[in-house]
Coordinates of C-alpha atoms in Angstrom, one line a residue:
Chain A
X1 CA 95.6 -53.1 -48.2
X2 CA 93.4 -53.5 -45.2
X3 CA 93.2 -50.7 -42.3
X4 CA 91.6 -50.8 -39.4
X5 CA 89.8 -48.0 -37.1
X6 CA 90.0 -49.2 -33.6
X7 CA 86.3 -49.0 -32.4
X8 CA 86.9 -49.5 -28.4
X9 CA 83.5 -47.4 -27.7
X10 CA 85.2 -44.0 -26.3
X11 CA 84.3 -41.1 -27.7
X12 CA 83.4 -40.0 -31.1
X13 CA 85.1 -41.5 -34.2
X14 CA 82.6 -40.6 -37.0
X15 CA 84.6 -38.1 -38.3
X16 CA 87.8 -40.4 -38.2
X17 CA 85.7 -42.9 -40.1
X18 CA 85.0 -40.1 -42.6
X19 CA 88.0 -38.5 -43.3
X20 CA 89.9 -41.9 -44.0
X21 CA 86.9 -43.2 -46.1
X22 CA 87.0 -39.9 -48.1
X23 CA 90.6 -40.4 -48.7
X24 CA 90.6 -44.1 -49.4
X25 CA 87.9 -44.3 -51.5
X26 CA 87.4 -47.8 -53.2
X27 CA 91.4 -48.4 -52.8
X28 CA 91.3 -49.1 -49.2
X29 CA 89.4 -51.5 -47.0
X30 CA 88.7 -49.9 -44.1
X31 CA 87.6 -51.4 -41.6
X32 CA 85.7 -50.3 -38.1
X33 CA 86.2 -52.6 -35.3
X34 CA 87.2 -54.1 -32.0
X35 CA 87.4 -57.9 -33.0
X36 CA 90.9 -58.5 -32.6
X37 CA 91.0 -61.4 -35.6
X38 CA 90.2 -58.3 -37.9
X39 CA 93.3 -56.2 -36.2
X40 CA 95.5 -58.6 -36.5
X41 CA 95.2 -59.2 -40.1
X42 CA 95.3 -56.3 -41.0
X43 CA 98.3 -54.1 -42.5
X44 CA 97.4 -51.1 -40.8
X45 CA 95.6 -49.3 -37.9
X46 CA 94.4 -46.2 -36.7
X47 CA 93.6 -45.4 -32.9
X48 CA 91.8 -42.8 -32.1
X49 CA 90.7 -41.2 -28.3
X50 CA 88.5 -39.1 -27.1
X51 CA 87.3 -38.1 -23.9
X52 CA 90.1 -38.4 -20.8
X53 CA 93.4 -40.3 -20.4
X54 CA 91.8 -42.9 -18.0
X55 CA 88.5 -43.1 -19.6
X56 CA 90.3 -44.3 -22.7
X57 CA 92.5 -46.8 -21.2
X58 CA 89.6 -48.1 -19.3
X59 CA 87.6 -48.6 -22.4
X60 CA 90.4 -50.7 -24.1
X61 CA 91.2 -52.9 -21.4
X62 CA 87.2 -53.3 -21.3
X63 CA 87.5 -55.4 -24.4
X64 CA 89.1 -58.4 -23.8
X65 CA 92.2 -59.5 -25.6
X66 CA 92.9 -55.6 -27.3
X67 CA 95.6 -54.4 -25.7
X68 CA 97.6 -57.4 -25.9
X69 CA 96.9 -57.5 -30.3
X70 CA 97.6 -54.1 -29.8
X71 CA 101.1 -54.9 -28.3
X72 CA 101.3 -57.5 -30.9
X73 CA 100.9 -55.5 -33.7
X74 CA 102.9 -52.4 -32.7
X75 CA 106.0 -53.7 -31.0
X76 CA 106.3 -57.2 -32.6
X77 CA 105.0 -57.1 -35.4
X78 CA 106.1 -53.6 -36.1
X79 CA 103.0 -52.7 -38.5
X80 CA 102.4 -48.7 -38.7
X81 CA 100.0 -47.7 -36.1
X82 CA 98.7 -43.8 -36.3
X83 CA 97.5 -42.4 -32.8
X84 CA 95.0 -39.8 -32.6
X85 CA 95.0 -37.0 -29.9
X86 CA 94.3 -39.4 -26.7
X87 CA 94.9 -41.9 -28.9
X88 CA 98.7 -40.6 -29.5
X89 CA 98.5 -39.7 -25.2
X90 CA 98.1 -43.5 -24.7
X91 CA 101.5 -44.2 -25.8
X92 CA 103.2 -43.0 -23.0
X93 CA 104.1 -44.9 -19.7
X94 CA 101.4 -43.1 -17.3
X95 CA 98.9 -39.9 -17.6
X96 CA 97.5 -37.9 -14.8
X97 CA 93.8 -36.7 -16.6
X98 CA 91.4 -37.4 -13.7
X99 CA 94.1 -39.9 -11.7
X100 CA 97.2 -41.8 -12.6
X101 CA 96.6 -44.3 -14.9
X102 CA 99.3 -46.3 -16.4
X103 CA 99.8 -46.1 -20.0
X104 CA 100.2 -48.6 -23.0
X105 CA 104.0 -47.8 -22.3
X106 CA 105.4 -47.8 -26.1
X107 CA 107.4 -44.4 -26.1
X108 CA 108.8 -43.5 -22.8
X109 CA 107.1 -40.3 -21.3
X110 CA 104.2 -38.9 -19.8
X111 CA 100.7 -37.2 -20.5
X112 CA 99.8 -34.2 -18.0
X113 CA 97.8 -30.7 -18.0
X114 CA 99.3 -28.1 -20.0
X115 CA 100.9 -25.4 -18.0
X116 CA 98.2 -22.4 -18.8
X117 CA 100.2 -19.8 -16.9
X118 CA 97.8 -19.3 -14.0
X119 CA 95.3 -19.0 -16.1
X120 CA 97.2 -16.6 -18.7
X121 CA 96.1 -19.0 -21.7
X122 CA 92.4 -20.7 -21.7
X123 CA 92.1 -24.1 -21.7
X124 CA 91.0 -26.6 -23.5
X125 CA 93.8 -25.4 -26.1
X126 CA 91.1 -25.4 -29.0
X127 CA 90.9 -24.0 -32.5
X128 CA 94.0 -24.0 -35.3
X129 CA 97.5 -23.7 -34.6
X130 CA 100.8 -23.9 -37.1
X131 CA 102.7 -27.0 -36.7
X132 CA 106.6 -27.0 -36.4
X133 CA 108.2 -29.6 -37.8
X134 CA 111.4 -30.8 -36.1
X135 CA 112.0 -34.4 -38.1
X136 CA 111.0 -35.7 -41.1
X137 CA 108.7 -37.7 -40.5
X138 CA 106.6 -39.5 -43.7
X139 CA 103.5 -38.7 -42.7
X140 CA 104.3 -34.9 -43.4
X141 CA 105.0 -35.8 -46.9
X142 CA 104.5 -32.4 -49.0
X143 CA 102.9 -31.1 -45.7
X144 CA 105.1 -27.4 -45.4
X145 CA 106.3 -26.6 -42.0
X146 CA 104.0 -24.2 -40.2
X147 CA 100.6 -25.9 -41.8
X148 CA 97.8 -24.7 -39.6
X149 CA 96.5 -28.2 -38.3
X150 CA 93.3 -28.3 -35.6
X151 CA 93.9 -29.2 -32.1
X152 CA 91.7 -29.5 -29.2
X153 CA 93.2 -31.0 -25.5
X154 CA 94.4 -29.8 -22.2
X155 CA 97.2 -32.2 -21.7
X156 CA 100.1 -32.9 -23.6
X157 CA 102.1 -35.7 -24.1
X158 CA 105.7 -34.9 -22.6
X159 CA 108.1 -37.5 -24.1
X160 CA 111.5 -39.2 -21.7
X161 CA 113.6 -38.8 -25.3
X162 CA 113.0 -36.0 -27.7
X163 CA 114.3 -37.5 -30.3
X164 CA 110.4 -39.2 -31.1
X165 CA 109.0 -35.5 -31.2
X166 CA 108.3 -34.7 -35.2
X167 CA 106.8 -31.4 -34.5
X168 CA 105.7 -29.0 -31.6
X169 CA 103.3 -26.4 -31.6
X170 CA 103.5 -23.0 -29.7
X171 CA 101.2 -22.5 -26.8
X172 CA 101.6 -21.5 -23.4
X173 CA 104.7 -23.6 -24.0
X174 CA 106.2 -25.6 -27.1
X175 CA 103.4 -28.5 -26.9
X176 CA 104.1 -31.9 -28.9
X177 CA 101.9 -32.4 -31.7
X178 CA 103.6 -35.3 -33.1
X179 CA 105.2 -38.2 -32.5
X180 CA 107.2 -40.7 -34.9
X181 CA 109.3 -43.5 -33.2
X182 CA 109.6 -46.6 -35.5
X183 CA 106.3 -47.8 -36.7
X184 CA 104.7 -46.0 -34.5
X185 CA 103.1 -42.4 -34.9
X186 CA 100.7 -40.0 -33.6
X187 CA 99.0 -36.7 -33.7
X188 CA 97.6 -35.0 -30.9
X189 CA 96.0 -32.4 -33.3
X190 CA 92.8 -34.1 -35.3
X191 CA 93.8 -34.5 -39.4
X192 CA 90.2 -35.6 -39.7
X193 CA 89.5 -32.3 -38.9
X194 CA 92.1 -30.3 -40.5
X195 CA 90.9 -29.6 -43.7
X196 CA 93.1 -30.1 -46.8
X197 CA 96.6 -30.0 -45.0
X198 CA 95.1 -32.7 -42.3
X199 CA 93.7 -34.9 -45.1
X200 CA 97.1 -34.9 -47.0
X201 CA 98.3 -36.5 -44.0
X202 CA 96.0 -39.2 -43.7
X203 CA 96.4 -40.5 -47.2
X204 CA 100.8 -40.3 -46.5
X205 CA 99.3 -42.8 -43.6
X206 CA 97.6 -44.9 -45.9
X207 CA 100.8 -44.4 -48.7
X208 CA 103.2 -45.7 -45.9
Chain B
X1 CA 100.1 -19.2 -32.1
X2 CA 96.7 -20.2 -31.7
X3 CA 94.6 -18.7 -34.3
X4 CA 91.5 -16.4 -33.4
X5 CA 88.8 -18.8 -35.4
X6 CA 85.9 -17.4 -37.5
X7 CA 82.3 -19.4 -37.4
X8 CA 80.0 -19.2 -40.0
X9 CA 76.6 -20.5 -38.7
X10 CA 73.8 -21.2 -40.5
X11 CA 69.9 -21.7 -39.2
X12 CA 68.3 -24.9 -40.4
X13 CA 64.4 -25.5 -40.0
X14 CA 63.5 -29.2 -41.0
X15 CA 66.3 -30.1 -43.1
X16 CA 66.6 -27.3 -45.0
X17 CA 68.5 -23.4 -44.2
X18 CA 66.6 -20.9 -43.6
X19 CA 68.8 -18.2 -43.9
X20 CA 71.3 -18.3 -46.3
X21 CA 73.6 -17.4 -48.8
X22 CA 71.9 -16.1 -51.1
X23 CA 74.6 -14.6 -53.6
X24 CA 76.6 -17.4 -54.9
X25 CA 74.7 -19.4 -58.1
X26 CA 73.7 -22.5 -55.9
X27 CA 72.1 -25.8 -57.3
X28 CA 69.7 -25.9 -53.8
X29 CA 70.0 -22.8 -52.3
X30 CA 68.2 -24.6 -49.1
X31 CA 70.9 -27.4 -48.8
X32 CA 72.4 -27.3 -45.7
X33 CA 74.8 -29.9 -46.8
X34 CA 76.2 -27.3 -49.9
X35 CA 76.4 -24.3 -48.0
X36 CA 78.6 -26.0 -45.4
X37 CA 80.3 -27.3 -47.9
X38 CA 80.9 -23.4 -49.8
X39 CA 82.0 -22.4 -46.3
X40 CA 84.7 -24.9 -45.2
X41 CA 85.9 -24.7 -48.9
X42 CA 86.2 -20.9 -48.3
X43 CA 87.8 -21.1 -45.5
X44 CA 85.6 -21.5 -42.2
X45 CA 87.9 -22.3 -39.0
X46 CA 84.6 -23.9 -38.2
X47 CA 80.8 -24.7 -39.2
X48 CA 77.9 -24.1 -36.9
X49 CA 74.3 -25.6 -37.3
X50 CA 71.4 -24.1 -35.4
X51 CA 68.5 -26.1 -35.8
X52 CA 65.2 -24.2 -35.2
X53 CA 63.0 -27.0 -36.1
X54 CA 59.9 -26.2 -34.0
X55 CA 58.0 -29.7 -34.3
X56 CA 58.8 -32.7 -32.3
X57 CA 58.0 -35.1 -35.8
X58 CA 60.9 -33.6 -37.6
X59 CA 63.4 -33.6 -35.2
X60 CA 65.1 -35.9 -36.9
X61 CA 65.7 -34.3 -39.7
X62 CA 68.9 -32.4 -38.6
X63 CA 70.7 -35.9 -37.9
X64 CA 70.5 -36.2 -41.9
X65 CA 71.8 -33.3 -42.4
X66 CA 75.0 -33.8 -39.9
X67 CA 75.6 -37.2 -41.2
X68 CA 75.5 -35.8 -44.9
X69 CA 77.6 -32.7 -44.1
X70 CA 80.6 -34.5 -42.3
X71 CA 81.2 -36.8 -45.1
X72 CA 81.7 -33.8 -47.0
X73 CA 83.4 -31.4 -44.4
X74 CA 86.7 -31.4 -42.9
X75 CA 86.4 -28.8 -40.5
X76 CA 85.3 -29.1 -37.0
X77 CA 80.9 -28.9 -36.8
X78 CA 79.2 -27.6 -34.0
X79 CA 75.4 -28.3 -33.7
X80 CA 73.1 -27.1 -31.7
X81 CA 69.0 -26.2 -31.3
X82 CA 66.7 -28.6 -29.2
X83 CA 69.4 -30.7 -27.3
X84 CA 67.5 -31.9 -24.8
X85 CA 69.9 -34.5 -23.0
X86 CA 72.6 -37.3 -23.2
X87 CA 70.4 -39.1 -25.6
X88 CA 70.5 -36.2 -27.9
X89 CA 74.4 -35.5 -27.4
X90 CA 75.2 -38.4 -28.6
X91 CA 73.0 -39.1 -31.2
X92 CA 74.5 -36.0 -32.8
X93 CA 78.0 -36.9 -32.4
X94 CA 77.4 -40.4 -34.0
X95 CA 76.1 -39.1 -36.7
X96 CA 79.4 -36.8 -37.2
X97 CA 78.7 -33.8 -35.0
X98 CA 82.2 -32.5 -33.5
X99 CA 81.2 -30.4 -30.4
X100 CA 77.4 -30.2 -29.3
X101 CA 76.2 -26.9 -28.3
X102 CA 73.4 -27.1 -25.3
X103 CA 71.3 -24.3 -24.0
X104 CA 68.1 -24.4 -22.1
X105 CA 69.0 -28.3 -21.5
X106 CA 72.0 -26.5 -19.2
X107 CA 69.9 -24.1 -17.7
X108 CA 67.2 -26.2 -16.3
X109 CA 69.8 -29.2 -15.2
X110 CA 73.1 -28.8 -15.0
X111 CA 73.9 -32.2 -14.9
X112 CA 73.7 -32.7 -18.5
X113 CA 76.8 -30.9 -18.6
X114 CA 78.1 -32.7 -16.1
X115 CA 77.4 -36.0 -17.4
X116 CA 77.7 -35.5 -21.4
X117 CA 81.3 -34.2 -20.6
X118 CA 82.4 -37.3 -18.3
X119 CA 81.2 -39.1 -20.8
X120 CA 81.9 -37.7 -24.7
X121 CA 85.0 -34.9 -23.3
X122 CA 84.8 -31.4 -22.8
X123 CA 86.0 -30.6 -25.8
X124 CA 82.8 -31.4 -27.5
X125 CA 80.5 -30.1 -24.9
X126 CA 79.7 -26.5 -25.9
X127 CA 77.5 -24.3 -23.1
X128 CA 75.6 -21.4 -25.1
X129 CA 74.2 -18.6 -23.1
X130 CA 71.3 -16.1 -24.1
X131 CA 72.3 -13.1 -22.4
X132 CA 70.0 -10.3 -22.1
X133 CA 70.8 -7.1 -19.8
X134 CA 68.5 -6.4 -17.6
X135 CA 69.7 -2.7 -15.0
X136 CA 73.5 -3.4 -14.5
X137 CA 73.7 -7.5 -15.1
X138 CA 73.1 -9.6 -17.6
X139 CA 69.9 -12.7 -17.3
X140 CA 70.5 -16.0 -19.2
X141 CA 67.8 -16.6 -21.2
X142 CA 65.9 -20.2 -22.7
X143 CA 63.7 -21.6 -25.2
X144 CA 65.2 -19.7 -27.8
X145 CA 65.4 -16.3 -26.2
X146 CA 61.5 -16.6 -24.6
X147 CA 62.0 -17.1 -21.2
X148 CA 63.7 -15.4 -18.4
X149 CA 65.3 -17.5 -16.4
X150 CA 66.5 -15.2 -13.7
X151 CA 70.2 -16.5 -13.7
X152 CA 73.4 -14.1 -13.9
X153 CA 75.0 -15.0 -17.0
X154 CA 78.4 -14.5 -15.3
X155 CA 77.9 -16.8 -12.6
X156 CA 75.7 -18.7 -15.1
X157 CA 79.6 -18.8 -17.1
X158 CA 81.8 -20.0 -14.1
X159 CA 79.1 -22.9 -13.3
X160 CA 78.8 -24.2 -16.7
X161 CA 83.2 -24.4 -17.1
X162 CA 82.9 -26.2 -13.4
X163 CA 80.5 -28.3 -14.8
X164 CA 82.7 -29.4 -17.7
X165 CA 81.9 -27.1 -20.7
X166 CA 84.5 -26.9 -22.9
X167 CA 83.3 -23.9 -24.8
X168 CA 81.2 -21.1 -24.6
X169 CA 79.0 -19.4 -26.9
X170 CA 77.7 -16.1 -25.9
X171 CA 74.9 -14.0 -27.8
X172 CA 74.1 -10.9 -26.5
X173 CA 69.8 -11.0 -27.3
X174 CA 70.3 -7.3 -26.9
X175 CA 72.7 -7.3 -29.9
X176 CA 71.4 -10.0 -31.9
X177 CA 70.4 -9.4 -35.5
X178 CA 71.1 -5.8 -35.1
X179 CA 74.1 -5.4 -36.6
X180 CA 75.4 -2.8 -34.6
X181 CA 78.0 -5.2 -32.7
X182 CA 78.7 -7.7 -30.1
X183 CA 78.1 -6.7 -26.5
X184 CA 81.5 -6.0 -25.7
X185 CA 81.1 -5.2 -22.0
X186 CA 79.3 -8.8 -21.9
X187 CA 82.0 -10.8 -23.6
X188 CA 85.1 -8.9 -21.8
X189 CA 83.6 -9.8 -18.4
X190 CA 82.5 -13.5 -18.8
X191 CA 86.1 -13.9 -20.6
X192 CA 87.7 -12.8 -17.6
X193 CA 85.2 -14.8 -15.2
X194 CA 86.2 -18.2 -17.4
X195 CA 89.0 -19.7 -18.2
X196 CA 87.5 -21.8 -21.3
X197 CA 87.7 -20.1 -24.7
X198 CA 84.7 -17.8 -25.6
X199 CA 82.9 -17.9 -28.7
X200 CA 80.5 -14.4 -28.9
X201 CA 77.5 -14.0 -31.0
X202 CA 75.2 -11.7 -32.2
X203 CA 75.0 -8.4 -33.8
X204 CA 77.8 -8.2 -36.0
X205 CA 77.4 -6.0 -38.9
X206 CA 80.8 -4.9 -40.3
X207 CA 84.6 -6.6 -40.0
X208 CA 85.4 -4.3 -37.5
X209 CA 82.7 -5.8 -35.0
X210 CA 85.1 -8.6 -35.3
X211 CA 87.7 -7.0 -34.4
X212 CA 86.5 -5.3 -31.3
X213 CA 84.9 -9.0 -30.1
X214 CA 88.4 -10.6 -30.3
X215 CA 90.6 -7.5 -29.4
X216 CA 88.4 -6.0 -26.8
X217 CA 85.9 -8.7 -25.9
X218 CA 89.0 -11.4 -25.9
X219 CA 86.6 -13.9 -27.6
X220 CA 88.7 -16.5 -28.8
X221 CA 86.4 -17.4 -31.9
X222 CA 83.6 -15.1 -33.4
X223 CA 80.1 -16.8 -34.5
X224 CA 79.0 -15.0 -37.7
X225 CA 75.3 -15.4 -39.8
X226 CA 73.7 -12.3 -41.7
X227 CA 77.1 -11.2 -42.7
X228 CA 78.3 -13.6 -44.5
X229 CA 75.0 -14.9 -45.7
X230 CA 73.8 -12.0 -47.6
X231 CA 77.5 -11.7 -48.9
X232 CA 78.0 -8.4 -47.2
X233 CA 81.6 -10.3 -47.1
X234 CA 83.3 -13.8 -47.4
X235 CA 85.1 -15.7 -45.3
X236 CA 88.4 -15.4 -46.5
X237 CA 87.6 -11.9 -46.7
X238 CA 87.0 -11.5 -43.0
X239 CA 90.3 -13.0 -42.3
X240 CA 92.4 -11.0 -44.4
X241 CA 90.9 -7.8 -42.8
X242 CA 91.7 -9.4 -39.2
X243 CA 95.0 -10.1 -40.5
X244 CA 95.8 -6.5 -41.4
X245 CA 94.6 -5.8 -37.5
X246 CA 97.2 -8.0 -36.4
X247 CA 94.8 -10.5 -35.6
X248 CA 96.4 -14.1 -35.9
X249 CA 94.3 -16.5 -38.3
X250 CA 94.4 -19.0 -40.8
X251 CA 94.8 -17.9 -43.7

């Protein structure tokens, strides 16, 4: 099995790289890249975000030919793809961090600032918060409902169909921390960073 | 509901901890790497390096010591000591830093805020302020606490979260290392100036120091070193007590 860590040059991945590699061990070939040849054969991948909305987008259209194996790979090919916090945010159609930016468009919705209440809840929404889980969804697998995962983002990812939601987390409002539609999922908390309970979930990723 | 986190920090001088714990049978009591490691299994919300390296020729030694540490750690890891710009930031975050905590840097240009968060996020961009009071306000404080800078840590606050901090980490100088608690009056009013979470340091001495920093400071994270290093109490020990305050945390 070959999976591959999209390296698009945004933000910090180390710690992505680490948790799958601690998890994978010698079973895995992991790979970290932008070449698409190496994403396109390869049977799964990881995309991970930091920074802003448009930043992120940006960076991947920077490298020629990625979004399009990225389309390829997701939506044609169907192969499981796991989005990471702006990672997961790309999904959507548009996102309004910084300015509008359009999206990569794969499950209907939008990515904007979470509602803090005039100020009644700080923002960025940072340390650990209990997941609820409202599908199954594999990559819970023996992951119990209310697991504290880490999180750390000021916008959300507000979804046209709630039927892709596979768990919210409570905030200043009910705030999607997962998404599942297809082959497609993502995590707007970090499992790399969420202890044990975050690295069960990245080796259901890699069991998928 | 978001979970008040508990931060475990631990001083390292050239590679190695200078103040640590020193009750649990370790292999290499000065191995930063094994005391993170004791922390995040025991529970840690988070793990924060200060390096006080003083020479320039071993600088380098703390980016070891974070690459080492996050291969072993799955909790977030805060670093800070000697950032001295972009260059630095992200040096640390290659090597598997999570959030980057600047100080004097800040102070003396503000545009290292500005720039390291456009470029790396807020969210790893941590501001920590020296506070001292000085008559009825509070001066920010550099190079480690020596200097006087003259600045009004509140307004010092609401600049750095303009400038893109995600974070703040506030030690009261006053308070710090005397174990009598956290400046509450400090934390309460920069909380309220801010809209970014608030991580206060220095001077606790008991669990219910804890307490008063989250319930009356409104920190949303307390920063803990002598307390847990000399195994006055553990992690997990900490938490339980905030629990029965009606403190929410990870347990």
């Amino acid at each position: 099995m070959k999976l591959s860590i999209v390296d698009y040059k945004s933000g910090n991945i180390s710690s992505v790289i680490n948790s799958f590699k601690e998890v994978a061990k010698d079973k895995v070939n992991i790979e970290v890249t932008s070449d698409i040849k190496k994403i396109s054969s390869s049977d799964k991948v990881v995309l991970p975000g930091q920074g802003s909305f448009k930043s992120c987008i940006e960076a991947l259209n920077n490298i020629s030919g990625l979004v399009d194996e990225l389309n390829e790979f997701a939506i044609n090919k169907k192969k499981p793809l796991l989005g990471i916090c702006v990672g997961l945010q790309m999904f959507a159609d548009v996102g309004y961090e910084e300015t509008e930016t359009k999206g990569l468009g794969w499950i209907s919705g939008k990515v904007s600032k979470i509602d803090n209440q005039n100020g009644k809840y700080k923002l960025p929404h940072i340390g650990w918060n209990e997941i609820n889980i409202v599908k199954d969804s594999k990559i819970f697998k023996s992951i119990e409902n209310n697991s504290h995962m880490y999180f750390v983002h000021s916008y959300e990812f507000i979804p046209t169909d709630d039927k892709v939601i596979s768990s919210t987390t409570d905030y200043s409002t009910k705030v999607v921390c997962s998404v599942e539609k297809e082959n497609i999922f993502g995590t707007q908390f970090h499992p790399e960073k969420s202890d044990k309970t975050g690295l069960k979930l990245v080796n259901n990723f890699i069991n998928l | 509901m978001l979970k008040n986190r508990i931060i475990p920090c631990l001083d390292v001088k050239n590679g190695r901890v200078v103040k640590g714990i020193n009750f649990v049978d370790l292999q290499d009591a000065g191995d930063p790497v094994e005391q993170a490691k004791i922390y995040s299994d025991g529970g840690a919300d988070e793990i924060c390096f200060l390096d006080i390296t003083a020479s320039n020729e071993n600088r380098d030694t703390i980016y070891e010591v974070v690459k080492e540490t996050s291969k072993k750690c799955f909790v977030p890891l805060t670093v800070g000591g000697g950032v001295r710009n972009v260059e630095d930031i992200n040096k640390l975050l290659n090597c598997g830093a999570d959030k980057v905590s600047i100080n004097t840097a800040a102070v003396q240009d503000a545009n290292v805020v500005v720039e390291s968060s456009k470029k790396f996020g807020s969210q790893c961009i941590v501001v920590a302020i020296d506070a001292k009071k000085n008559g009825d306000k509070w001066d920010v404080y550099t190079h480690g606490g020596r200097n006087n800078s003259g600045l009004d840590a509140l307004e010092f606050a609401k600049k750095m979260e303009d400038s893109g901090a995600g974070e703040l980490l506030v030690t009261s100088m006053d308070r710090d290392g005397t174990q009598i608690g956290y400046d509450i009056e400090l934390m309460k009013k920069i909380s309220k100036k801010v809209n970014i979470p608030l991580i206060a340091s220095g001077g606790v001495g008991n669990l219910d120091h804890m307490v008063e920093g989250i319930k009356e400071g409104n920190a949303s994270a307390v920063l803990a070193a002598s307390i847990f290093h000399y195994g006055t109490h553990s992690v997990i020990e900490a938490k339980e007590y905030l629990n029965s305050k009606g403190i929410p945390v990870r347990i």
